[in-house]
Amino acid sequence: MTDKTTAAVVLAAGLGTRMKSARPKVLHEVAGRPMVCHVLDALRTAAVDRTVVVIGPEMGAVAAAVAPAATALQAERLGTAHAVLAARDALTAFGGDILVLFGDTPLLTAETIAAMRRRIEGPDRPAVVVLGFQPRDPAAYGRVILAADGSLAAIVEYKDATEAERRVPLCNSGVMALRGDVAWALLDAVGNANAKGEYYLTDVVAIARRRGLGSALVEVSDEGEVMGVNARAELAVAEAIMQDRLRSRAMANGATLIDPASVHLSWDTTIGRDVTIGPHVFFGRGVRIGDDVDIRAYCHIEGATVEPGAIVGPFARLRPGARIGRDVHIGNFVEIKEALVETGAKVNHLTYVGDARVGAGANVGAGTITCNYDGFAKHRTDIGAGAFIGSNAALVAPVTIGDGAVVGAGSVITGDVPADALVITRAPVKEVAGWAAKNRARKGAGAAKRKPAATAPRSDTSAPAGASGRKKAG
Ligand code: UD1
Ligand code: MG
């Protein structure tokens, strides 16, 4: 659904100096996605598809992150009204309403954007709609000043406000809607005779009023939704709020989170029904979990898909390209990367499977390693259906283990194994009967000779007497 009546201008030209970062502020991530992309996503959900992101010089990385959204360059940072005007050329042919948002408010919801649109499209068609809120600590936010009749009179920036105005609890969130037919004229009328010497977007409210045009207020009750991120500590607060939202969504969709607060999700994590997630599980980007999956405690999962009925963990790591099939068991201290583990296979203990396929029903024993890297390139391992890989096997890729084949424990496999064969590279067992006892006796006597004075000489009587000379080769 594309809507041609509203375009959004997202301001992101600020340097974000308080982040103390080489990265532009709006590219810092919340739930694994740049803040500005959360804003764009909320706009898309609210069916605002025409968006211009205003960026500063040398912000090519922001342009790349927001593509296919258009960008406009604000060469000099002269204030929020000046920043919106930087988007004018990109919107010349567009006559609809303009929604202004900030790129550093990642928690703004599509519902609030929709409420702003409903208000400006209302029968009285206000020239400006302001999104206000009443924060616990109004701090240095701009104050929304109402006239005696309750209509919107002005927004006064904190630095320019009188003591009386600073006592006003209603603040400006920064989100604003401007009616299409007057938007650019109002912005053109903004001057910079104020405490900061900047062109304040907020001045459009008073300018509209002087021109006999009405403004309206939409109030948002959850102040978290409009919080701006300016420093790392605020980024962490935004992350915590976003994580709460994502966890609530997962639970609402039918997942059990045993200890929700310890589960970290990515913005795009999808979790099916009747999934159980244990404590301390981390989901990175690109994870899809099917129905009836059990993710046990302390797993790290990124770029992986898990099909219904599988069990993963505790203490498993699924890296990008891990595809875990139906009813598969991935156990503790197992790492899977770029590998397909087919239906019902088991990889239960202390194993690395990388660049591989594990066929349906195969059993990969404890300590198995796919040796996928030769120091220069990666190679593939293919394990057939129903194969049995004994513990502590090293499968040196490229290598294929046929369907139903058995690899003996401790083997190093460097060549292909036919289906149903047994392959074993274990060294023969050598047994020397009584050697240990004789060795103890010999070493014990030596120790007694070296330290005669300090301690009592060691007794030999614990050595088993009369050990037979049985010798066996295996
Ligand atoms: C702004 C509002 C204030 C409101 C507050 C809410 C104005 C004048 N003031 O103040 O009323 O309470 O947000 O957080 O609008 N930007 C540019 N180019 C510029 C200046 C800013 O792109 O030349 C961008 C910034 O990157 C940022 C946003 O606009 O994303 C807001 O700018 P900022 O300097 O943070 O405004 P505040 O002083 O916080
Ligand atoms: Mg700010």
Short mmCIF file of C-alpha atoms and ligand atoms in Angstrom, two decimals:
data_model
loop_
_atom_site.label_atom_id
_atom_site.label_comp_id
_atom_site.label_asym_id
_atom_site.label_seq_id
_atom_site.Cartn_x
_atom_site.Cartn_y
_atom_site.Cartn_z
CA MET A 1 0.00 0.00 0.00
CA THR A 2 1.59 3.25 -1.12
CA ASP A 3 0.21 6.57 -0.06
CA LYS A 4 0.88 9.65 -2.13
CA THR A 5 -0.61 12.17 0.28
CA THR A 6 2.17 12.24 2.86
CA ALA A 7 5.95 12.34 2.52
CA ALA A 8 8.36 12.04 5.41
CA VAL A 9 11.53 14.03 5.97
CA VAL A 10 13.83 12.30 8.42
CA LEU A 11 16.49 14.57 9.91
CA ALA A 12 19.81 12.84 10.34
CA ALA A 13 22.46 15.43 9.58
CA GLY A 14 23.49 15.88 13.19
CA LEU A 15 27.00 14.85 14.10
CA GLY A 16 26.09 13.12 17.32
CA THR A 17 29.29 14.27 19.00
CA ARG A 18 28.12 12.96 22.38
CA MET A 19 28.24 9.41 21.04
CA LYS A 20 32.07 9.81 20.89
CA SER A 21 32.11 7.76 17.72
CA ALA A 22 33.56 7.70 14.21
CA ARG A 23 30.20 6.36 13.06
CA PRO A 24 27.30 8.75 12.30
CA LYS A 25 24.90 8.70 15.24
CA VAL A 26 21.87 7.35 13.36
CA LEU A 27 23.85 4.26 12.30
CA HIS A 28 24.31 3.10 15.86
CA GLU A 29 22.19 0.02 16.27
CA VAL A 30 19.20 -0.89 18.37
CA ALA A 31 18.25 -4.59 18.26
CA GLY A 32 20.82 -5.12 15.52
CA ARG A 33 19.57 -2.42 13.16
CA PRO A 34 20.64 1.22 12.65
CA MET A 35 18.37 3.64 14.53
CA VAL A 36 17.38 5.47 11.36
CA CYS A 37 16.21 2.19 9.79
CA HIS A 38 13.78 1.67 12.68
CA VAL A 39 12.29 5.07 11.86
CA LEU A 40 12.00 4.14 8.17
CA ASP A 41 10.38 0.85 9.10
CA ALA A 42 7.75 2.60 11.24
CA LEU A 43 7.06 4.91 8.28
CA ARG A 44 6.64 1.95 5.92
CA THR A 45 4.28 0.24 8.35
CA ALA A 46 2.27 3.47 8.49
CA ALA A 47 2.16 3.38 4.66
CA VAL A 48 4.37 6.44 4.21
CA ASP A 49 6.58 5.24 1.40
CA ARG A 50 7.95 8.52 0.16
CA THR A 51 10.80 9.43 2.44
CA VAL A 52 13.76 11.78 2.20
CA VAL A 53 16.54 11.41 4.74
CA VAL A 54 18.51 14.59 5.34
CA ILE A 55 22.20 13.81 5.84
CA GLY A 56 25.33 15.84 6.44
CA PRO A 57 28.56 15.90 4.44
CA GLU A 58 30.54 12.65 4.39
CA MET A 59 27.56 10.56 5.43
CA GLY A 60 27.60 8.16 2.47
CA ALA A 61 27.27 5.29 4.90
CA VAL A 62 23.92 6.68 6.06
CA ALA A 63 22.75 7.03 2.45
CA ALA A 64 23.69 3.39 1.84
CA ALA A 65 21.91 2.23 4.98
CA VAL A 66 18.64 4.01 4.17
CA ALA A 67 18.49 3.07 0.46
CA PRO A 68 16.17 2.92 -1.41
CA ALA A 69 14.94 5.98 0.54
CA ALA A 70 16.18 9.20 -1.08
CA THR A 71 18.68 11.41 0.69
CA ALA A 72 19.19 15.17 0.63
CA LEU A 73 22.37 16.92 1.70
CA GLN A 74 22.35 19.64 4.33
CA ALA A 75 25.83 21.04 3.72
CA GLU A 76 25.80 23.31 6.78
CA ARG A 77 24.03 22.42 10.00
CA LEU A 78 21.99 25.56 10.59
CA GLY A 79 19.01 24.15 12.45
CA THR A 80 16.02 21.85 12.10
CA ALA A 81 13.99 24.14 9.80
CA HIS A 82 17.04 24.59 7.58
CA ALA A 83 17.43 20.80 7.54
CA VAL A 84 13.83 20.25 6.35
CA LEU A 85 14.35 22.85 3.61
CA ALA A 86 17.31 20.77 2.38
CA ALA A 87 14.75 18.16 1.33
CA ARG A 88 12.67 20.60 -0.71
CA ASP A 89 14.32 19.85 -4.08
CA ALA A 90 13.68 16.16 -3.61
CA LEU A 91 9.99 16.92 -3.05
CA THR A 92 9.36 19.70 -5.63
CA ALA A 93 6.74 17.77 -7.58
CA PHE A 94 5.09 16.61 -4.38
CA GLY A 95 2.18 18.64 -3.06
CA GLY A 96 1.09 16.50 -0.13
CA ASP A 97 1.59 16.84 3.61
CA ILE A 98 5.07 16.66 5.10
CA LEU A 99 5.87 14.66 8.17
CA VAL A 100 9.12 15.58 9.94
CA LEU A 101 10.88 13.02 12.14
CA PHE A 102 14.31 12.65 13.70
CA GLY A 103 16.63 9.78 12.78
CA ASP A 104 17.69 9.26 16.38
CA THR A 105 14.26 8.32 17.81
CA PRO A 106 14.23 4.58 17.09
CA LEU A 107 11.23 3.73 19.27
CA LEU A 108 8.60 5.81 17.48
CA THR A 109 5.73 3.54 16.42
CA ALA A 110 3.68 3.31 13.25
CA GLU A 111 0.56 3.89 15.37
CA THR A 112 1.80 7.32 16.44
CA ILE A 113 2.73 8.20 12.86
CA ALA A 114 -0.77 7.16 11.82
CA ALA A 115 -2.28 9.31 14.58
CA MET A 116 -0.31 12.34 13.30
CA ARG A 117 -1.60 11.72 9.79
CA ARG A 118 -5.18 11.30 10.94
CA ARG A 119 -4.95 14.62 12.77
CA ILE A 120 -3.54 16.66 9.88
CA GLU A 121 -6.03 15.06 7.51
CA GLY A 122 -8.87 15.92 9.94
CA PRO A 123 -11.82 18.07 8.78
CA ASP A 124 -10.30 21.29 10.21
CA ARG A 125 -7.05 20.63 8.27
CA PRO A 126 -4.58 22.25 10.73
CA ALA A 127 -1.51 23.82 9.13
CA VAL A 128 0.81 22.20 11.68
CA VAL A 129 0.45 19.18 13.96
CA VAL A 130 2.86 18.84 16.87
CA LEU A 131 3.56 15.58 18.69
CA GLY A 132 3.77 16.54 22.37
CA PHE A 133 4.47 14.56 25.51
CA GLN A 134 4.89 15.15 29.23
CA PRO A 135 8.18 13.62 30.31
CA ARG A 136 8.97 12.90 33.97
CA ASP A 137 11.98 15.19 33.53
CA PRO A 138 11.22 17.92 30.94
CA ALA A 139 14.92 18.90 30.99
CA ALA A 140 15.90 20.97 27.95
CA TYR A 141 13.07 19.97 25.63
CA GLY A 142 11.21 22.69 23.75
CA ARG A 143 8.02 23.68 25.60
CA VAL A 144 4.61 23.62 23.92
CA ILE A 145 2.77 26.82 24.81
CA LEU A 146 -1.02 26.85 24.69
CA ALA A 147 -3.17 30.00 24.38
CA ALA A 148 -5.91 30.82 26.90
CA ASP A 149 -8.47 29.06 24.67
CA GLY A 150 -6.37 25.88 24.67
CA SER A 151 -5.19 26.30 21.08
CA LEU A 152 -1.54 25.86 20.21
CA ALA A 153 0.27 29.22 20.39
CA ALA A 154 3.96 28.42 20.01
CA ILE A 155 6.85 26.14 20.79
CA VAL A 156 9.60 27.82 22.75
CA GLU A 157 13.05 26.29 22.81
CA TYR A 158 14.45 25.81 26.31
CA LYS A 159 17.31 28.24 25.81
CA ASP A 160 14.89 30.93 24.71
CA ALA A 161 12.19 30.21 27.30
CA THR A 162 11.23 32.40 30.26
CA GLU A 163 11.10 30.92 33.76
CA ALA A 164 7.31 30.66 33.49
CA GLU A 165 7.56 28.87 30.13
CA ARG A 166 10.15 26.43 31.52
CA ARG A 167 7.60 25.38 34.14
CA VAL A 168 5.26 24.12 31.38
CA PRO A 169 5.20 20.30 31.52
CA LEU A 170 4.11 19.76 27.89
CA CYS A 171 7.14 19.23 25.65
CA ASN A 172 7.83 18.97 21.95
CA SER A 173 8.91 15.50 20.81
CA GLY A 174 10.29 16.85 17.55
CA VAL A 175 7.84 14.97 15.34
CA MET A 176 5.74 17.38 13.32
CA ALA A 177 3.32 17.32 10.41
CA LEU A 178 3.01 20.25 7.99
CA ARG A 179 0.06 20.70 5.63
CA GLY A 180 1.26 20.43 2.04
CA ASP A 181 -0.11 23.74 0.71
CA VAL A 182 1.60 25.88 3.37
CA ALA A 183 4.60 23.78 4.46
CA TRP A 184 7.34 25.43 2.41
CA ALA A 185 6.01 28.96 2.90
CA LEU A 186 6.02 28.47 6.68
CA LEU A 187 9.55 27.05 6.61
CA ASP A 188 10.77 29.90 4.40
CA ALA A 189 9.51 32.38 7.01
CA VAL A 190 11.62 30.91 9.82
CA GLY A 191 14.47 33.19 10.93
CA ASN A 192 17.44 32.60 13.21
CA ALA A 193 17.21 35.44 15.74
CA ASN A 194 17.31 33.24 18.82
CA ALA A 195 19.60 31.93 21.55
CA LYS A 196 21.33 29.39 19.30
CA GLY A 197 21.31 31.42 16.09
CA GLU A 198 19.62 28.45 14.39
CA TYR A 199 16.61 28.12 12.09
CA TYR A 200 14.18 26.39 14.44
CA LEU A 201 11.54 24.14 12.88
CA THR A 202 9.48 24.78 15.99
CA ASP A 203 8.95 28.42 14.95
CA VAL A 204 6.41 27.35 12.33
CA VAL A 205 3.71 27.10 15.02
CA ALA A 206 3.89 30.80 15.93
CA ILE A 207 4.31 31.79 12.26
CA ALA A 208 1.19 29.84 11.30
CA ARG A 209 -0.75 31.49 14.13
CA ARG A 210 0.29 34.97 12.99
CA ARG A 211 -1.05 34.05 9.56
CA GLY A 212 -4.36 32.95 11.02
CA LEU A 213 -3.62 29.26 10.47
CA GLY A 214 -4.41 26.74 13.17
CA SER A 215 -2.07 24.18 14.70
CA ALA A 216 -3.05 21.03 16.55
CA LEU A 217 -1.52 18.78 19.17
CA VAL A 218 -1.26 15.01 19.32
CA GLU A 219 -0.03 13.78 22.67
CA VAL A 220 1.86 10.55 23.17
CA SER A 221 1.62 9.07 26.65
CA ASP A 222 4.65 6.75 26.53
CA GLU A 223 7.66 9.04 26.75
CA GLY A 224 9.97 6.15 25.83
CA GLU A 225 8.50 6.20 22.37
CA VAL A 226 9.86 9.64 21.56
CA MET A 227 13.14 9.41 23.40
CA GLY A 228 16.06 10.73 21.38
CA VAL A 229 19.39 8.97 21.57
CA ASN A 230 22.31 11.34 22.01
CA ALA A 231 24.80 9.31 24.06
CA ARG A 232 25.72 5.67 24.62
CA ALA A 233 23.81 5.45 27.89
CA GLU A 234 20.65 6.56 26.08
CA LEU A 235 21.36 4.00 23.37
CA ALA A 236 21.36 1.34 26.09
CA VAL A 237 18.03 2.65 27.44
CA ALA A 238 16.52 2.53 23.94
CA GLU A 239 17.88 -1.01 23.49
CA ALA A 240 16.27 -2.14 26.74
CA ILE A 241 12.88 -0.71 25.75
CA MET A 242 13.13 -2.29 22.29
CA GLN A 243 14.11 -5.66 23.78
CA ASP A 244 11.05 -5.53 26.04
CA ARG A 245 8.86 -4.89 23.02
CA LEU A 246 10.40 -7.71 21.00
CA ARG A 247 10.11 -10.19 23.88
CA SER A 248 6.49 -9.23 24.48
CA ARG A 249 5.79 -9.78 20.79
CA ALA A 250 7.46 -13.22 20.84
CA MET A 251 5.43 -14.25 23.89
CA ALA A 252 2.22 -12.85 22.40
CA ASN A 253 2.89 -15.01 19.34
CA GLY A 254 3.10 -18.17 21.43
CA ALA A 255 6.69 -18.59 22.63
CA THR A 256 7.61 -19.32 26.24
CA LEU A 257 10.58 -17.33 27.51
CA ILE A 258 11.55 -18.90 30.81
CA ASP A 259 13.52 -15.83 31.90
CA PRO A 260 12.52 -13.09 29.44
CA ALA A 261 14.88 -10.42 30.74
CA SER A 262 17.92 -12.54 29.86
CA VAL A 263 16.90 -13.21 26.25
CA HIS A 264 18.29 -10.83 23.63
CA LEU A 265 16.45 -10.64 20.32
CA SER A 266 17.18 -9.03 16.99
CA TRP A 267 14.62 -6.81 15.26
CA ASP A 268 14.07 -9.52 12.66
CA THR A 269 14.03 -12.64 14.85
CA THR A 270 11.01 -14.76 13.99
CA ILE A 271 9.86 -17.34 16.51
CA GLY A 272 7.08 -19.87 15.96
CA ARG A 273 4.45 -21.23 18.33
CA ASP A 274 5.14 -23.44 21.29
CA VAL A 275 8.80 -22.60 21.20
CA THR A 276 10.58 -22.62 24.56
CA ILE A 277 13.57 -20.38 25.03
CA GLY A 278 15.73 -20.92 28.07
CA PRO A 279 17.61 -18.28 30.04
CA HIS A 280 20.51 -16.32 28.52
CA VAL A 281 19.95 -16.88 24.83
CA PHE A 282 21.28 -14.36 22.31
CA PHE A 283 19.72 -13.95 18.87
CA GLY A 284 21.73 -12.02 16.30
CA ARG A 285 20.39 -10.94 12.94
CA GLY A 286 18.56 -13.23 10.53
CA VAL A 287 17.24 -16.01 12.76
CA ARG A 288 14.06 -17.97 12.04
CA ILE A 289 12.83 -20.47 14.60
CA GLY A 290 10.01 -22.86 13.62
CA ASP A 291 7.22 -24.23 15.83
CA ASP A 292 7.85 -26.58 18.75
CA VAL A 293 11.56 -25.84 18.96
CA ASP A 294 13.36 -25.99 22.28
CA ILE A 295 16.24 -23.54 22.60
CA ARG A 296 17.94 -24.35 25.85
CA ALA A 297 19.95 -22.01 28.06
CA TYR A 298 23.06 -20.10 26.95
CA CYS A 299 22.86 -20.37 23.18
CA HIS A 300 24.26 -17.84 20.68
CA ILE A 301 22.35 -17.91 17.40
CA GLU A 302 22.86 -15.73 14.33
CA GLY A 303 21.84 -16.04 10.67
CA ALA A 304 20.36 -19.48 11.27
CA THR A 305 17.11 -21.30 10.65
CA VAL A 306 15.76 -23.98 12.94
CA GLU A 307 12.95 -26.21 11.70
CA PRO A 308 10.08 -27.47 13.84
CA GLY A 309 10.72 -29.93 16.61
CA ALA A 310 14.46 -29.37 16.91
CA ILE A 311 16.33 -29.10 20.20
CA VAL A 312 19.27 -26.70 20.41
CA GLY A 313 21.62 -26.33 23.35
CA PRO A 314 22.25 -25.74 26.14
CA PHE A 315 25.46 -23.87 25.23
CA ALA A 316 25.20 -24.22 21.46
CA ARG A 317 26.38 -21.75 18.85
CA LEU A 318 24.61 -21.50 15.50
CA ARG A 319 26.50 -19.27 13.12
CA PRO A 320 25.35 -17.76 9.81
CA GLY A 321 24.21 -20.35 7.30
CA ALA A 322 23.32 -22.97 9.91
CA ARG A 323 20.13 -24.73 8.78
CA ILE A 324 18.84 -27.07 11.44
CA GLY A 325 16.26 -29.52 10.13
CA ARG A 326 13.17 -31.02 11.72
CA ASP A 327 13.63 -32.88 14.98
CA VAL A 328 17.40 -32.41 14.89
CA HIS A 329 19.30 -32.37 18.19
CA ILE A 330 22.16 -29.92 18.57
CA GLY A 331 23.72 -30.32 21.99
CA ASN A 332 26.12 -28.60 24.32
CA PHE A 333 29.32 -26.95 23.10
CA VAL A 334 28.44 -27.58 19.47
CA GLU A 335 29.19 -24.98 16.80
CA ILE A 336 27.44 -25.13 13.43
CA LYS A 337 28.36 -22.80 10.58
CA GLU A 338 27.13 -22.74 6.96
CA ALA A 339 25.81 -26.26 7.23
CA LEU A 340 22.59 -28.15 6.60
CA VAL A 341 21.70 -30.65 9.30
CA GLU A 342 18.91 -32.79 7.90
CA THR A 343 15.86 -34.26 9.61
CA GLY A 344 16.45 -36.17 12.81
CA ALA A 345 20.25 -35.97 12.78
CA LYS A 346 22.07 -35.65 16.11
CA VAL A 347 25.14 -33.57 16.87
CA ASN A 348 25.08 -33.65 20.61
CA HIS A 349 28.43 -32.83 22.17
CA LEU A 350 31.57 -30.73 21.70
CA THR A 351 31.58 -30.63 17.92
CA TYR A 352 32.37 -28.24 15.07
CA VAL A 353 30.40 -28.67 11.85
CA GLY A 354 31.25 -26.06 9.23
CA ASP A 355 30.66 -25.92 5.44
CA ALA A 356 28.89 -29.25 5.58
CA ARG A 357 25.79 -31.35 5.16
CA VAL A 358 24.80 -33.84 7.81
CA GLY A 359 22.33 -36.29 6.28
CA ALA A 360 19.01 -37.29 7.81
CA GLY A 361 19.29 -39.45 10.88
CA ALA A 362 23.10 -39.31 11.01
CA ASN A 363 24.81 -39.35 14.40
CA VAL A 364 27.87 -37.19 14.87
CA GLY A 365 29.81 -38.27 17.94
CA ALA A 366 31.32 -36.13 20.66
CA GLY A 367 34.35 -34.11 19.69
CA THR A 368 33.96 -34.49 15.93
CA ILE A 369 35.56 -31.75 13.87
CA THR A 370 34.99 -30.93 10.22
CA CYS A 371 38.45 -29.63 9.26
CA ASN A 372 37.08 -27.18 6.71
CA TYR A 373 39.97 -24.73 6.40
CA ASP A 374 43.40 -25.50 5.04
CA GLY A 375 44.82 -22.08 5.79
CA PHE A 376 43.85 -20.75 2.35
CA ALA A 377 40.37 -21.91 1.41
CA LYS A 378 37.26 -23.49 2.89
CA HIS A 379 36.20 -26.97 1.80
CA ARG A 380 33.02 -28.97 2.20
CA THR A 381 32.22 -32.08 4.19
CA ASP A 382 29.27 -34.23 3.18
CA ILE A 383 27.96 -36.77 5.68
CA GLY A 384 25.40 -39.17 4.26
CA ALA A 385 22.04 -40.11 5.72
CA GLY A 386 22.24 -42.51 8.63
CA ALA A 387 26.04 -42.29 8.87
CA PHE A 388 27.66 -42.79 12.28
CA ILE A 389 30.69 -40.66 13.08
CA GLY A 390 32.57 -41.98 16.11
CA SER A 391 33.77 -39.63 18.80
CA ASN A 392 36.81 -37.46 18.24
CA ALA A 393 36.89 -37.96 14.49
CA ALA A 394 38.56 -35.37 12.28
CA LEU A 395 36.94 -35.15 8.85
CA VAL A 396 39.46 -33.40 6.63
CA ALA A 397 37.54 -31.58 3.90
CA PRO A 398 36.84 -31.89 1.08
CA VAL A 399 35.49 -35.26 2.06
CA THR A 400 32.33 -37.32 1.62
CA ILE A 401 31.08 -39.93 4.06
CA GLY A 402 28.59 -42.22 2.29
CA ASP A 403 25.08 -43.03 3.53
CA GLY A 404 25.11 -45.45 6.43
CA ALA A 405 28.91 -45.50 6.74
CA VAL A 406 30.62 -45.82 10.13
CA VAL A 407 33.72 -43.84 11.07
CA GLY A 408 35.61 -45.32 14.01
CA ALA A 409 36.24 -43.13 17.02
CA GLY A 410 39.46 -41.14 16.92
CA SER A 411 39.88 -41.46 13.14
CA VAL A 412 41.34 -38.83 10.85
CA ILE A 413 39.47 -39.17 7.54
CA THR A 414 41.22 -37.69 4.52
CA GLY A 415 39.45 -39.50 1.69
CA ASP A 416 35.90 -40.35 0.64
CA VAL A 417 34.18 -43.23 2.42
CA PRO A 418 31.73 -45.42 0.46
CA ALA A 419 28.20 -46.01 1.69
CA ASP A 420 27.83 -48.59 4.46
CA ALA A 421 31.62 -49.03 4.87
CA LEU A 422 33.52 -48.98 8.15
CA VAL A 423 36.55 -46.74 8.10
CA ILE A 424 38.99 -46.46 10.94
CA THR A 425 42.44 -44.89 11.15
CA ARG A 426 43.08 -45.54 14.81
CA ALA A 427 46.66 -46.64 15.78
CA PRO A 428 46.89 -50.24 17.06
CA VAL A 429 46.67 -50.79 20.81
CA LYS A 430 49.90 -51.93 22.49
CA GLU A 431 49.60 -53.38 25.96
CA VAL A 432 52.67 -53.97 28.15
CA ALA A 433 51.61 -55.94 31.20
CA GLY A 434 52.98 -54.78 34.53
CA TRP A 435 54.83 -51.85 33.01
CA ALA A 436 53.14 -49.25 35.18
CA ALA A 437 53.92 -51.03 38.43
CA LYS A 438 57.55 -51.52 37.44
CA ASN A 439 57.76 -47.90 36.43
CA ARG A 440 56.40 -46.77 39.79
CA ALA A 441 58.90 -48.96 41.58
CA ARG A 442 61.75 -47.64 39.50
CA LYS A 443 60.78 -43.98 39.84
CA GLY A 444 59.99 -44.41 43.53
CA ALA A 445 63.43 -45.81 44.23
CA GLY A 446 65.05 -43.00 42.29
CA ALA A 447 63.15 -40.41 44.32
CA ALA A 448 64.21 -42.05 47.58
CA LYS A 449 67.85 -41.88 46.49
CA ARG A 450 67.57 -38.21 45.62
CA LYS A 451 65.99 -37.15 48.93
CA PRO A 452 67.33 -39.48 51.64
CA ALA A 453 67.51 -37.13 54.66
CA ALA A 454 64.40 -34.96 54.58
CA THR A 455 61.58 -37.50 54.36
CA ALA A 456 61.08 -41.14 55.09
CA PRO A 457 61.95 -43.38 52.14
CA ARG A 458 58.96 -44.35 50.01
CA SER A 459 57.58 -47.78 50.48
CA ASP A 460 57.28 -50.12 47.54
CA THR A 461 54.65 -52.25 49.15
CA SER A 462 51.76 -50.61 47.34
CA ALA A 463 53.02 -51.91 43.99
CA PRO A 464 50.93 -54.87 42.91
CA ALA A 465 52.98 -58.01 43.41
CA GLY A 466 53.27 -60.77 40.90
CA ALA A 467 51.74 -58.96 37.93
CA SER A 468 51.63 -61.36 35.06
CA GLY A 469 53.58 -60.81 31.87
CA ARG A 470 50.46 -60.71 29.68
CA LYS A 471 51.13 -58.89 26.42
CA LYS A 472 48.55 -58.00 23.86
CA ALA A 473 48.66 -56.26 20.54
CA GLY A 474 45.48 -54.64 19.20
C1 UD1 B 1 14.64 19.57 19.03
C2 UD1 B 1 13.46 20.55 19.07
C3 UD1 B 1 12.91 20.61 20.48
C4 UD1 B 1 12.48 19.25 20.92
C5 UD1 B 1 13.63 18.26 20.79
C6 UD1 B 1 13.12 16.86 21.03
C7 UD1 B 1 13.97 22.24 17.40
C8 UD1 B 1 14.46 23.62 17.15
N1 UD1 B 1 13.94 21.83 18.65
O1 UD1 B 1 15.64 20.10 19.86
O2 UD1 B 1 11.81 21.49 20.53
O3 UD1 B 1 12.02 19.27 22.27
O4 UD1 B 1 14.19 18.30 19.48
O5 UD1 B 1 14.20 15.97 21.06
O6 UD1 B 1 13.60 21.57 16.46
N2 UD1 B 1 19.35 18.17 12.68
C9 UD1 B 1 19.77 18.25 11.38
N3 UD1 B 1 20.29 19.42 10.94
C10 UD1 B 1 20.40 20.50 11.74
C11 UD1 B 1 19.97 20.40 13.08
C12 UD1 B 1 19.44 19.22 13.52
O7 UD1 B 1 19.68 17.29 10.62
O8 UD1 B 1 20.88 21.53 11.25
C13 UD1 B 1 18.77 16.91 13.15
C14 UD1 B 1 19.60 16.23 14.21
O9 UD1 B 1 20.48 15.30 13.63
C15 UD1 B 1 18.56 15.53 15.05
C16 UD1 B 1 17.34 16.43 14.91
O10 UD1 B 1 17.54 17.20 13.75
O11 UD1 B 1 18.23 14.26 14.55
C17 UD1 B 1 17.11 17.31 16.12
O12 UD1 B 1 18.18 18.16 16.33
P1 UD1 B 1 18.72 18.51 17.77
O13 UD1 B 1 19.87 19.41 17.63
O14 UD1 B 1 18.90 17.28 18.55
O15 UD1 B 1 17.48 19.33 18.35
P2 UD1 B 1 17.17 19.57 19.89
O16 UD1 B 1 17.99 20.69 20.37
O17 UD1 B 1 17.22 18.30 20.63
MG MG B 2 18.10 16.37 20.30
#
